[in-house]
XYZ file of C-alpha atoms in Angstrom:
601
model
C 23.822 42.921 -35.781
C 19.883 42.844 -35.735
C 20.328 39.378 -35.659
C 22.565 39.228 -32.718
C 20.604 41.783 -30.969
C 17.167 39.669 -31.224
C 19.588 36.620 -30.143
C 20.309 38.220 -27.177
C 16.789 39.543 -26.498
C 15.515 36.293 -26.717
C 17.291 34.597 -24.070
C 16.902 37.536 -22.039
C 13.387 36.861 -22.419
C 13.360 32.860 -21.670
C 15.869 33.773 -18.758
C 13.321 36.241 -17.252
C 10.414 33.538 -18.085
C 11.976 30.582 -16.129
C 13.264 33.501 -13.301
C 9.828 34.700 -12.314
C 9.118 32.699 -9.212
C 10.871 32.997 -5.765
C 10.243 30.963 -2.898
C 11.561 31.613 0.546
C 11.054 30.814 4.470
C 9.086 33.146 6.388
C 9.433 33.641 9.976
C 5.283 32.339 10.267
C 4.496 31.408 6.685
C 6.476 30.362 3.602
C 6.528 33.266 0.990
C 5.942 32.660 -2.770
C 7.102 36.036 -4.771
C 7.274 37.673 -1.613
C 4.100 36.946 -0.118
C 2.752 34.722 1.992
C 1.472 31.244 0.567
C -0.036 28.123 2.102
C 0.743 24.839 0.433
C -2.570 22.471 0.465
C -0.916 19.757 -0.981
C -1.372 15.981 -1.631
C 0.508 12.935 -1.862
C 0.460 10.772 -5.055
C 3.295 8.481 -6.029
C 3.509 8.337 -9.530
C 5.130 4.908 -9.799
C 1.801 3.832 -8.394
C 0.005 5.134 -11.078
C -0.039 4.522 -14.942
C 1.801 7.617 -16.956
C -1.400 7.372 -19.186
C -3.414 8.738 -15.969
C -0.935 11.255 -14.175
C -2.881 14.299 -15.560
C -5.776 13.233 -15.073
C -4.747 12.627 -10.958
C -3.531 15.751 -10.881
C -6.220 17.537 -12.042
C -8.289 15.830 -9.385
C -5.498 17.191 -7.379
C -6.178 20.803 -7.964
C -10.148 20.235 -8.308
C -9.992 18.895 -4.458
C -8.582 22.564 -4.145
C -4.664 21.463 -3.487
C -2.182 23.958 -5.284
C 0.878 21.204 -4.542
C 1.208 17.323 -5.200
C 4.392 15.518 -2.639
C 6.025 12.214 -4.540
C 8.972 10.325 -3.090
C 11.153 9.404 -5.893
C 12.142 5.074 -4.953
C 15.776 4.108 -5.247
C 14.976 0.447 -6.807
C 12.992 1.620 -9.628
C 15.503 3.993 -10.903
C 18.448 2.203 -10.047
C 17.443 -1.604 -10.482
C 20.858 -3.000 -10.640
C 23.950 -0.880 -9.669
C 25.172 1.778 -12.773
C 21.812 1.047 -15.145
C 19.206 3.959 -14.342
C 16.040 4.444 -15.559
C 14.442 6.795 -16.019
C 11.826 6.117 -18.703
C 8.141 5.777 -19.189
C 6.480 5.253 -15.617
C 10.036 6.166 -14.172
C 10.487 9.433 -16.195
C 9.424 11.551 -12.795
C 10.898 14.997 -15.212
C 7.807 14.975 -17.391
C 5.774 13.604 -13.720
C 6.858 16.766 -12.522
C 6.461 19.020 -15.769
C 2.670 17.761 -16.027
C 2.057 19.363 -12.671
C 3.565 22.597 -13.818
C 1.629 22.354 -16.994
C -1.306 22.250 -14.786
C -0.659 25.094 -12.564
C 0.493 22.843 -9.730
C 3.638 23.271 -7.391
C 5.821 20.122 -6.153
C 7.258 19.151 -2.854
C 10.129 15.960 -3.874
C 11.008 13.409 -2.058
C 13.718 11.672 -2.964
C 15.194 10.930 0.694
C 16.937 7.905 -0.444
C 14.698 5.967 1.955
C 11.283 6.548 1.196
C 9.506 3.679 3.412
C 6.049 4.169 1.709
C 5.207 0.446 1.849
C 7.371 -0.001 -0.543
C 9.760 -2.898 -1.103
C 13.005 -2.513 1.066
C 11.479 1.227 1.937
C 12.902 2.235 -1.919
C 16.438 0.751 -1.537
C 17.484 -1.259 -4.423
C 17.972 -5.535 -3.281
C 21.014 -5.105 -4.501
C 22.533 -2.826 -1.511
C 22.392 -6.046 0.454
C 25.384 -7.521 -1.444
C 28.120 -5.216 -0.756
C 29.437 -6.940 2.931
C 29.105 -4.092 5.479
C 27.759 -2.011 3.963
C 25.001 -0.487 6.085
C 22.465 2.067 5.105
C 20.826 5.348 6.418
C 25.139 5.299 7.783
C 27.968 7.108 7.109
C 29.365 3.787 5.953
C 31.375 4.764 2.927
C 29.887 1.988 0.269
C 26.923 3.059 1.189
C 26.988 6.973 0.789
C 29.374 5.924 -2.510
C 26.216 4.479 -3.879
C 23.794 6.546 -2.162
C 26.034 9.764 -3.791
C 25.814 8.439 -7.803
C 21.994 7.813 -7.116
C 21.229 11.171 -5.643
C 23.205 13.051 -8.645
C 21.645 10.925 -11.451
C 18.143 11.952 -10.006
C 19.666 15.619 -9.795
C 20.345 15.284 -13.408
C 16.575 14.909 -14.042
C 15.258 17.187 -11.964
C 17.507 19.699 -9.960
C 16.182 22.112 -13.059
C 12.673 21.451 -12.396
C 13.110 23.226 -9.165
C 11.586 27.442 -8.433
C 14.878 28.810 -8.276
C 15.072 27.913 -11.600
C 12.401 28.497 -13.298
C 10.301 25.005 -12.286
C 7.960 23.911 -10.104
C 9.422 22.192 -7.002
C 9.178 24.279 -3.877
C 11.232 21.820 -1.500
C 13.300 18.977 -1.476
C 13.372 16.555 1.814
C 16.662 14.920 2.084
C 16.019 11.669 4.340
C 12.827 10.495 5.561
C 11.715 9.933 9.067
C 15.528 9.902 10.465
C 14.795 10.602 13.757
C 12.594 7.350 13.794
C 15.604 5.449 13.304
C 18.678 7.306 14.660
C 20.056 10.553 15.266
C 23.208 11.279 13.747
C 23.595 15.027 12.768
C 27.037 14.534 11.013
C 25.165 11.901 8.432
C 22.239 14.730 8.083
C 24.849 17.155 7.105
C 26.626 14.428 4.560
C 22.745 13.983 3.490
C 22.350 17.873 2.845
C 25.793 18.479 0.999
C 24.980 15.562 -1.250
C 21.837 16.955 -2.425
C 23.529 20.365 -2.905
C 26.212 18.613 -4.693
C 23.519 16.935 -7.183
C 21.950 20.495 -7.841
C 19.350 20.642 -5.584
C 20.224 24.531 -4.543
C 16.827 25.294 -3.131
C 15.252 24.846 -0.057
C 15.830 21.191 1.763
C 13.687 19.922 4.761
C 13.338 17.473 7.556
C 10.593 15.974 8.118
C 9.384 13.577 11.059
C 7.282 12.223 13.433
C 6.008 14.069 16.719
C 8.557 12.344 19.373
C 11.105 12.268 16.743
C 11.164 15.868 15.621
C 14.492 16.568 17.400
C 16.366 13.339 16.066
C 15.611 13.876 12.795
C 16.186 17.451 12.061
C 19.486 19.134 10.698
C 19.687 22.803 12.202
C 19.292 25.252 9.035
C 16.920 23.290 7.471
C 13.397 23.398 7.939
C 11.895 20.636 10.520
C 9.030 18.971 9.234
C 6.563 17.068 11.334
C 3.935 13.922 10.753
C 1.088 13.083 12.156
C 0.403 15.693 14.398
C -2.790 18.592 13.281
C -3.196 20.153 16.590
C -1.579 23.508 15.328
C -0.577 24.991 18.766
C 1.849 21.548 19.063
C 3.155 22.094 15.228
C 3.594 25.476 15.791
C 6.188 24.810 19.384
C 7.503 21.386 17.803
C 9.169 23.789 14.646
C 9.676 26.836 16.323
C 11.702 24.217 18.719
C 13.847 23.381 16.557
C 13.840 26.788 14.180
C 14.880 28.966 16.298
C 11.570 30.257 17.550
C 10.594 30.430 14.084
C 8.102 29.228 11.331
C 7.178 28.830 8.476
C 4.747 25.231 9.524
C 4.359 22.369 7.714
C 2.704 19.022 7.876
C 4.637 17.212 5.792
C 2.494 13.738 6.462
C -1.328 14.071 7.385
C -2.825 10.821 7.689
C -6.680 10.845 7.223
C -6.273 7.179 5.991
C -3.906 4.082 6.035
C -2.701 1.359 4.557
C -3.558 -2.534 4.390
C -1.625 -5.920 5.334
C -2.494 -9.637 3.757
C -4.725 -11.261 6.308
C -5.459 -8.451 8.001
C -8.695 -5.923 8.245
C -9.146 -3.321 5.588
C -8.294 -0.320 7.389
C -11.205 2.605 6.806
C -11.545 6.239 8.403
C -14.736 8.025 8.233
C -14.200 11.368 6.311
C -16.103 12.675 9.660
C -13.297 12.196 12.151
C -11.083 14.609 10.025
C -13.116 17.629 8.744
C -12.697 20.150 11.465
C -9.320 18.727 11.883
C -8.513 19.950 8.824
C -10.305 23.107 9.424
C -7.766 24.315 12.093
C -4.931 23.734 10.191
C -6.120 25.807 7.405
C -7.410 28.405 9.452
C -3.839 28.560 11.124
C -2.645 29.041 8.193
C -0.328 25.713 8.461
C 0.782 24.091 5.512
C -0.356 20.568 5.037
C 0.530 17.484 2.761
C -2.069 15.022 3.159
C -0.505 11.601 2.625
C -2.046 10.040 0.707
C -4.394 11.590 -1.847
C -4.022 9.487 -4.181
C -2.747 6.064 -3.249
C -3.220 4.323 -6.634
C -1.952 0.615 -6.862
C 2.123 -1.358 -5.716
C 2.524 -2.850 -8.901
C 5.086 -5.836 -9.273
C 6.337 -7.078 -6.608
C 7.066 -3.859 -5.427
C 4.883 -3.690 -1.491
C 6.990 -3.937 1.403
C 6.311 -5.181 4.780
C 6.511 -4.308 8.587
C 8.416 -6.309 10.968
C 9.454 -5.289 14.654
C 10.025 -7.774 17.490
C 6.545 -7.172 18.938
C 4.534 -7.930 15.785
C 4.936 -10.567 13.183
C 6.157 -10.113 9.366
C 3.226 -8.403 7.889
C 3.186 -7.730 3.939
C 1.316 -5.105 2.416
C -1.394 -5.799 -0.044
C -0.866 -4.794 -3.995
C -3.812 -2.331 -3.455
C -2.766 1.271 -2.509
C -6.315 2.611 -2.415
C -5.508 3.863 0.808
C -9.030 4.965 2.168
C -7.741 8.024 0.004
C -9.889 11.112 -1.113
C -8.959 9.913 -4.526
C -9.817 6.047 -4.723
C -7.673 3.267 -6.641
C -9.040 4.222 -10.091
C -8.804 7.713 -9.645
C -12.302 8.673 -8.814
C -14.066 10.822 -6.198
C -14.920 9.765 -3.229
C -17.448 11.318 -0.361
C -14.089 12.259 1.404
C -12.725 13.952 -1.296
C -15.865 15.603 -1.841
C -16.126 16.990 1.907
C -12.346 17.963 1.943
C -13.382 19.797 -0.917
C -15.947 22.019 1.352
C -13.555 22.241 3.733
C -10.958 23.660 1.584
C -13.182 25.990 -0.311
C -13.794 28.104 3.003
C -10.329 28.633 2.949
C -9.252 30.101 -0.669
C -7.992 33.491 -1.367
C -10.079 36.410 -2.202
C -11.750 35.743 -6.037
C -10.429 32.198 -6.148
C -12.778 29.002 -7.184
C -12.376 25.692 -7.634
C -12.360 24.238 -10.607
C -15.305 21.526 -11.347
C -14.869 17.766 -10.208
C -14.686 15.685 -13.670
C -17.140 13.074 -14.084
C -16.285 9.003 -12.691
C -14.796 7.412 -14.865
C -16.907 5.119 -17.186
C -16.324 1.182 -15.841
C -16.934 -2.152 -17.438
C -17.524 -5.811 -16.570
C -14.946 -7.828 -18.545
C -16.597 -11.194 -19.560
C -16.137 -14.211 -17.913
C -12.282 -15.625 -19.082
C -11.584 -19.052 -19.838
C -8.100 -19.862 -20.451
C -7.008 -21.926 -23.142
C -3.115 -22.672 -22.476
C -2.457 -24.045 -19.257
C 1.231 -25.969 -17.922
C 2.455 -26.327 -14.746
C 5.453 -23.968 -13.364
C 7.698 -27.197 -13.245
C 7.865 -27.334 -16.388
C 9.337 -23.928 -17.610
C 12.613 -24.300 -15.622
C 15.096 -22.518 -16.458
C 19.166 -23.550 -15.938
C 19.748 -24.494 -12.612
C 22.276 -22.420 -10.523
C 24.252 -25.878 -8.604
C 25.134 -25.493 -4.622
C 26.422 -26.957 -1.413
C 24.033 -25.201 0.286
C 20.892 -22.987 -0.354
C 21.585 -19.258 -2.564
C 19.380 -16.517 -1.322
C 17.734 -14.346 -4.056
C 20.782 -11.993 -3.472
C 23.150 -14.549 -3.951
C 21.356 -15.362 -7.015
C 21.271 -11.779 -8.444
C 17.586 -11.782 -8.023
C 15.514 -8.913 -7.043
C 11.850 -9.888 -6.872
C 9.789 -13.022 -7.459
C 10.511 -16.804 -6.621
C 13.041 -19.105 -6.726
C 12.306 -22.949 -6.594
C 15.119 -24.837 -4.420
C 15.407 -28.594 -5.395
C 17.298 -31.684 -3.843
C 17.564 -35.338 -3.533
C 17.340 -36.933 0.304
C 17.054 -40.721 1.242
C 13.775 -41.684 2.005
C 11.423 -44.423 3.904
C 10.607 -42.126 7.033
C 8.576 -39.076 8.596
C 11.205 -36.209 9.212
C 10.906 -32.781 10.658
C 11.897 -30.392 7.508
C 12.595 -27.506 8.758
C 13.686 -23.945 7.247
C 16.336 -21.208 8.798
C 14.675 -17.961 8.102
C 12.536 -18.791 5.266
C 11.199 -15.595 3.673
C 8.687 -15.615 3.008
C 6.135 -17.959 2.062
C 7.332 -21.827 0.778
C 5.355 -24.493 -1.208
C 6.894 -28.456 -0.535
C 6.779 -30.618 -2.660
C 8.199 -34.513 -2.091
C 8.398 -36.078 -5.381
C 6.280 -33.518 -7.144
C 3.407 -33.884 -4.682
C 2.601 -30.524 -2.193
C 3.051 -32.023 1.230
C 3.154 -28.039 3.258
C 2.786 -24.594 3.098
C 4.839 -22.501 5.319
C 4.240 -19.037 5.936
C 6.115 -16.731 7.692
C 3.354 -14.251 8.447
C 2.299 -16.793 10.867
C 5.621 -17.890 11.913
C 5.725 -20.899 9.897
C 8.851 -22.198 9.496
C 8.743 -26.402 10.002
C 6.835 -29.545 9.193
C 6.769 -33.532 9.644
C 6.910 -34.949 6.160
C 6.997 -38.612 5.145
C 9.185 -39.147 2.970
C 8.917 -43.258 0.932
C 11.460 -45.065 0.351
C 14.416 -44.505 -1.564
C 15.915 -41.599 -3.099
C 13.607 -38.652 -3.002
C 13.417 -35.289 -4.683
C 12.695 -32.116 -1.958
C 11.604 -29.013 -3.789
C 10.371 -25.827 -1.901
C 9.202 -23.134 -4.328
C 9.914 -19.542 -2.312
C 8.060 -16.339 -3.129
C 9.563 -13.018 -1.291
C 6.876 -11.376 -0.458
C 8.062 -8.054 -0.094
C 11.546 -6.390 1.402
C 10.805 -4.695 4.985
C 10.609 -1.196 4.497
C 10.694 0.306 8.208
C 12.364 -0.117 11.676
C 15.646 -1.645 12.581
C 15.419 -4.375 10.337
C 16.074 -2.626 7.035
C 19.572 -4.486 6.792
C 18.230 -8.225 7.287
C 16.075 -8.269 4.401
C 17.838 -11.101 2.137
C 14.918 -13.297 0.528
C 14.686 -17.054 -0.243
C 16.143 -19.743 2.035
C 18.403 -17.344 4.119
C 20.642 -20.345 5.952
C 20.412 -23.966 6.306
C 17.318 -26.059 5.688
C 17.636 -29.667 8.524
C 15.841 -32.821 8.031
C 15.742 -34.213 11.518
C 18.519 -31.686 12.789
C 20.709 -32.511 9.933
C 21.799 -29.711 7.185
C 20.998 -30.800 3.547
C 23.443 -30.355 0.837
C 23.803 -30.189 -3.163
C 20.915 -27.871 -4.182
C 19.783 -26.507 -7.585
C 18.357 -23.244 -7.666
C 16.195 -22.107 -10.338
C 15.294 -18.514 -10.292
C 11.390 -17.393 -11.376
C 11.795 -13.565 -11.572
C 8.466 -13.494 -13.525
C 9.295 -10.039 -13.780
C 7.717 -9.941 -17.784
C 4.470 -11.617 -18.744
C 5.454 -15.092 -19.833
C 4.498 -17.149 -23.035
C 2.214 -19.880 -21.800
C 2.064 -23.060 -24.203
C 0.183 -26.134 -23.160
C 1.864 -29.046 -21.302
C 0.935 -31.297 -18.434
C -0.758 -29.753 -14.988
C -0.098 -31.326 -11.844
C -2.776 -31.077 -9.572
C -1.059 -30.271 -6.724
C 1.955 -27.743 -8.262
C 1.979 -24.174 -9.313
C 0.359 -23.275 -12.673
C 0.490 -20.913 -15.627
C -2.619 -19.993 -17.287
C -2.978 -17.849 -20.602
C -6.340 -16.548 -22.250
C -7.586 -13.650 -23.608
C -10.581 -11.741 -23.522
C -13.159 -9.239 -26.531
C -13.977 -5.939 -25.711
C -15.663 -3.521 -27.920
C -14.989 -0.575 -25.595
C -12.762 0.308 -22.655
C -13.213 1.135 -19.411
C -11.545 0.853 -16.020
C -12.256 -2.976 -14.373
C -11.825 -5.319 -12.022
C -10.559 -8.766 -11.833
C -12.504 -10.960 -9.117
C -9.541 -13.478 -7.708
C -12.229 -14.110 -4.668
C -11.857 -18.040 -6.026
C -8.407 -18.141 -6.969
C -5.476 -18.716 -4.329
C -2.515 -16.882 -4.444
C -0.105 -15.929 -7.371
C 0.013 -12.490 -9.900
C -1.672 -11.213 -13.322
C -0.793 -9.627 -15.932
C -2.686 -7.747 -18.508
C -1.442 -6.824 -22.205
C 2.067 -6.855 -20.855
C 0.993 -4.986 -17.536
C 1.696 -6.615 -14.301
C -1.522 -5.712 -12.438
C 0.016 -6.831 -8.586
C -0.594 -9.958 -6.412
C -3.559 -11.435 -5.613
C -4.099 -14.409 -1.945
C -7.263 -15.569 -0.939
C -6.664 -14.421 2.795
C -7.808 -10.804 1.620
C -8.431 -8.334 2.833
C -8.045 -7.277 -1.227
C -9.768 -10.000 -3.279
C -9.768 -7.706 -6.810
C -6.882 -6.905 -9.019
C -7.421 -3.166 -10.915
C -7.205 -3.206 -14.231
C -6.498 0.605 -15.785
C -8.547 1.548 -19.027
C -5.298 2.416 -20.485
C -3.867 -0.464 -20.678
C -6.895 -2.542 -21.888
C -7.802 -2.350 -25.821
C -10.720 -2.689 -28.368
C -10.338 -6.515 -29.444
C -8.568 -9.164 -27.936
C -6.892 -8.571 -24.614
C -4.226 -11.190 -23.466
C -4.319 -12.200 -19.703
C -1.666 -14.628 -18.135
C -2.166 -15.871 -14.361
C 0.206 -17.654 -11.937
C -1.559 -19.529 -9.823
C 0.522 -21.216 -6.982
C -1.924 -22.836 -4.549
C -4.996 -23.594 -6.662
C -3.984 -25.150 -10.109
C -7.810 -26.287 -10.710
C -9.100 -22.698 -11.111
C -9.390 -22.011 -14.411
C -12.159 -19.345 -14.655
C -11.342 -15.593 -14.190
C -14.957 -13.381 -13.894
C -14.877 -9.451 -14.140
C -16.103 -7.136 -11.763
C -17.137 -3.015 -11.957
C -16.028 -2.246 -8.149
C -13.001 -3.357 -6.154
C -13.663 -5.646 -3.379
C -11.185 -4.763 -0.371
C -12.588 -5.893 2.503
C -13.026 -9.694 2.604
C -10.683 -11.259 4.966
C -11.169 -14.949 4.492
């Protein structure tokens, strides 16, 4: 019986451990326990950040003075292919989300379905696009049918990780900037009882932009709103839609932003936002700055804008963000000043903790490579059609796909490609004769083609999936309809697909001087230390690092560095791989100890 008894006692005991938080709406504040509490929170994705480092970010997190880190949780990297979820090592957001708690830090989740985040396909998985009619952010049943076994296998993970029982996530936002894109209330509500339905039995939120606050928000739930700090226009947009009521919360500050290829490196000065931030706090608004942390779009993992005002415009691998927390992780004078801001505002007796040290940084040694063969040459089976696959017809995510064919020569021709996306080398009989680009709107060229029979290759990279606006559903990748040689449709293709989604095995063979290239070499260190890699005379193409894909690298900038995480570097030989697409010649990689970010070339 004393057995029993202690039995009984002890679960009592763990029941009344993981029981001891509440967390509820107030009519003017949200109340933790019963009391009134203001989140200072922070945005850092931890996809976009190596597990190795996520407690170190978030102790930055809470030295900045934030008590709450805000994640989206993306679709595609849990869900790669339909039925096979992952939810391991970088993807295992549970232990993301236990770390926090382990350091005294509360969670706001965000796993929407639709993140947008310039992320590819705004966190939908490619594979979405397959299903005919199916249309998402819709009450289109194959749609919320996949949308519903995604939600519940991320409810498996971390529905217990929220306060109501016992963990550390305060809200969950179901959606993400709806009323940006439509405003159906009877989808909101399938959105709400799906999350319920997965376990997440706390409180749910809205959140959107300024004009977009009525759209967007489901009555019942709290509304939201981004990019808007003037807190006499938060405080009517929610009580607007509330019910006359509070609590307020920013659930997207912006005192940074993000960068396209080709385009400037976007920068705000820390001074433009300090007494911005001020009022909020002083009103006693809630606030999730977005981001804190940006960290690094590994992969091929950015996304792109698109409207039919501005051209295609891909992000760059670099997520630094302008952040208060830069690339690596390391203070910077606007995290230092938020810090003084925040400060003025802590409860009675509290202090901030002390801001660690930067981060020690070395200069990797200039690389050589010493296995070099040209991408031609590591084909793998050709997939054989009439006319061209797409990368979704191919059951290809990410990457490149080379499309090769045979036309009849002995002219000039206009070549020209329906909806090429995005970015195609051609080659006529293994020579580069274009590159088209549709960032610039590239999408044709006169070639001359000699006589006889001739072999047409174009090697396609996607570039990244849109991930905002009303062009979320025409995102297939690759040759996307016909390709014409003087008006005329070619036939009889061969598709080979290049997913280069693992480091590959280089071994010598013959370079063409005009054709892609893979390059292998490795690299001594006797110590570790976050670096850089300096691509500023390189082209265009990806690196990877001890297994590590470190992102893409394109001489038109504004990012001309690749960051390469301590954690994933070793004492001894290191192995780098590069493919280079546009400048086979290169052939010597230097190290750097800062990022460069800001050369548009």
């Amino acid at each position: 019986m004393k057995k029993i008894s202690l039995a009984i006692l002890m679960l009592f005991c763990c029941f009344q451990l993981k029981a001891q938080h509440t967390f509820q709406l107030g009519d003017s504040s949200f109340l933790l326990d019963g009391k009134p509490f203001q989140m200072i929170s922070g945005e850092i994705h931890y996809l976009r950040v190596p597990r190795e480092s996520w407690r170190d970010r978030i102790r930055m997190a809470k030295a900045m003075g934030l008590n709450t880190i805000g994640t989206y949780v993306f679709w595609n990297m849990h869900e790669p292919e339909q039925g096979h979820y992952d939810f391991s090592g970088n993807n295992d957001v549970a232990a993301f989300v236990k770390i926090a708690q382990e350091e005294g830090m509360w969670v706001i989740l965000r796993p929407s379905p639709y993140a947008c985040a310039e992320w590819e396909f705004g966190g939908y998985p490619y594979w979405l696009q397959n299903k005919k009619g199916l249309v998402v952010r819709s009450k289109e049943p194959q749609y919320l049918s996949a949308y519903n076994n995604y939600i519940k296998a991320v409810g498996k993970h971390l529905s217990g990780q929220q306060i109501n029982h016992g963990g550390n996530i305060l809200m969950v936002q179901i959606e993400n900037e709806y009323g940006s894109y439509s405003n159906d209330k009877d989808y909101l509500e399938i959105n709400r009882k799906m999350f319920v339905d997965a376990g997440f039995d706390g409180l749910l939120y809205t959140c959107d932009p300024a004009n977009d606050v009525a759209n967007g928000h489901l009555p019942g739930l709290l509304p939201a709103v981004n990019g808007v700090d003037d807190p006499v226009k938060v405080k009517q947009l929610v009580r607007d839609n509330h019910n006359g009521k509070g609590p307020f919360y920013i659930a997207e500050w912006y005192p940074a932003w993000f960068d396209s290829w080709g385009e400037k490196h976007h920068t705000v000065p820390y001074e433009n936002y300090l007494s911005r931030l001020d009022r909020v706090l002083a009103a006693g608004i809630s606030i999730n700055m977005y981001m804190f942390h940006g960290g690094t779009t590994r992969g091929y993992m950015n996304g792109a804008n698109y409207n039919d005002e501005s051209p295609y415009q891909p992000q760059i691998s670099s997520y630094d963000y302008d952040a208060p927390l830069d690339e690596a992780g390391n203070a910077t004078p606007k995290f230092l000043k938020f810090r003084e801001v925040i400060a003025k505002h802590l409860p009675a007796g509290q202090t901030l903790p002390e801001v660690p040290a930067k981060k020690p940084v070395i200069t990797i040694p200039s690389i050589t490579f010493s296995h070099s063969n040209a991408l031609f040459n590591t084909l793998p089976a050709a997939v054989k059609s009439v006319d061209p696959l797409t990368f979704e017809d191919l059951q290809q995510a990410y990457g490149y796909v080379l499309y090769r064919t045979t036309v009849t020569g002995g002219k000039q021709a206009l070549l020209k490609i329906k909806d090429l996306r995005d970015y195609g080398l051609i080659f006529i009989n293994g020579k580069r004769a274009a590159i088209l680009d549709r960032r610039l709107a590239q999408d044709s060229t006169v070639v001359t083609l000699p006589a006889g029979k001739v072999t047409l290759e174009i090697l396609v990279e996607n570039l990244g999936r849109i991930n905002f606006g009303p062009y979320l559903l025409k995102n297939k990748k690759g040759i996307n309809g016909e390709v014409l040689l003087n008006g005329q449709a070619i036939h009889n293709w061969q598709q080979f697909k290049l997913p280069y989604d693992k480091q590959p095995v280089v071994k010598t063979g013959n370079v063409n001087a005009d054709a892609p290239v893979l390059k292998e070499g490795s690299f001594i260190l006797t110590s570790v230390g976050d670096t850089y890699l300096d691509m500023t005379n390189w082209g265009k193409g990806v690196v990877w690092v001890n297994g590590h894909h470190l992102g893409r690298y394109w001489q038109v900038g504004p990012q001309q560095t690749l960051y390469v995480p301590a954690e994933w570097l070793k004492t001894g030989s290191n192995k780098v791989t590069v493919l280079e697409m546009i400048k086979p010649d290169a052939n010597t990689l230097q190290g750097l100890d800062h990022p460069i970010l800001d050369v548009v070339q």
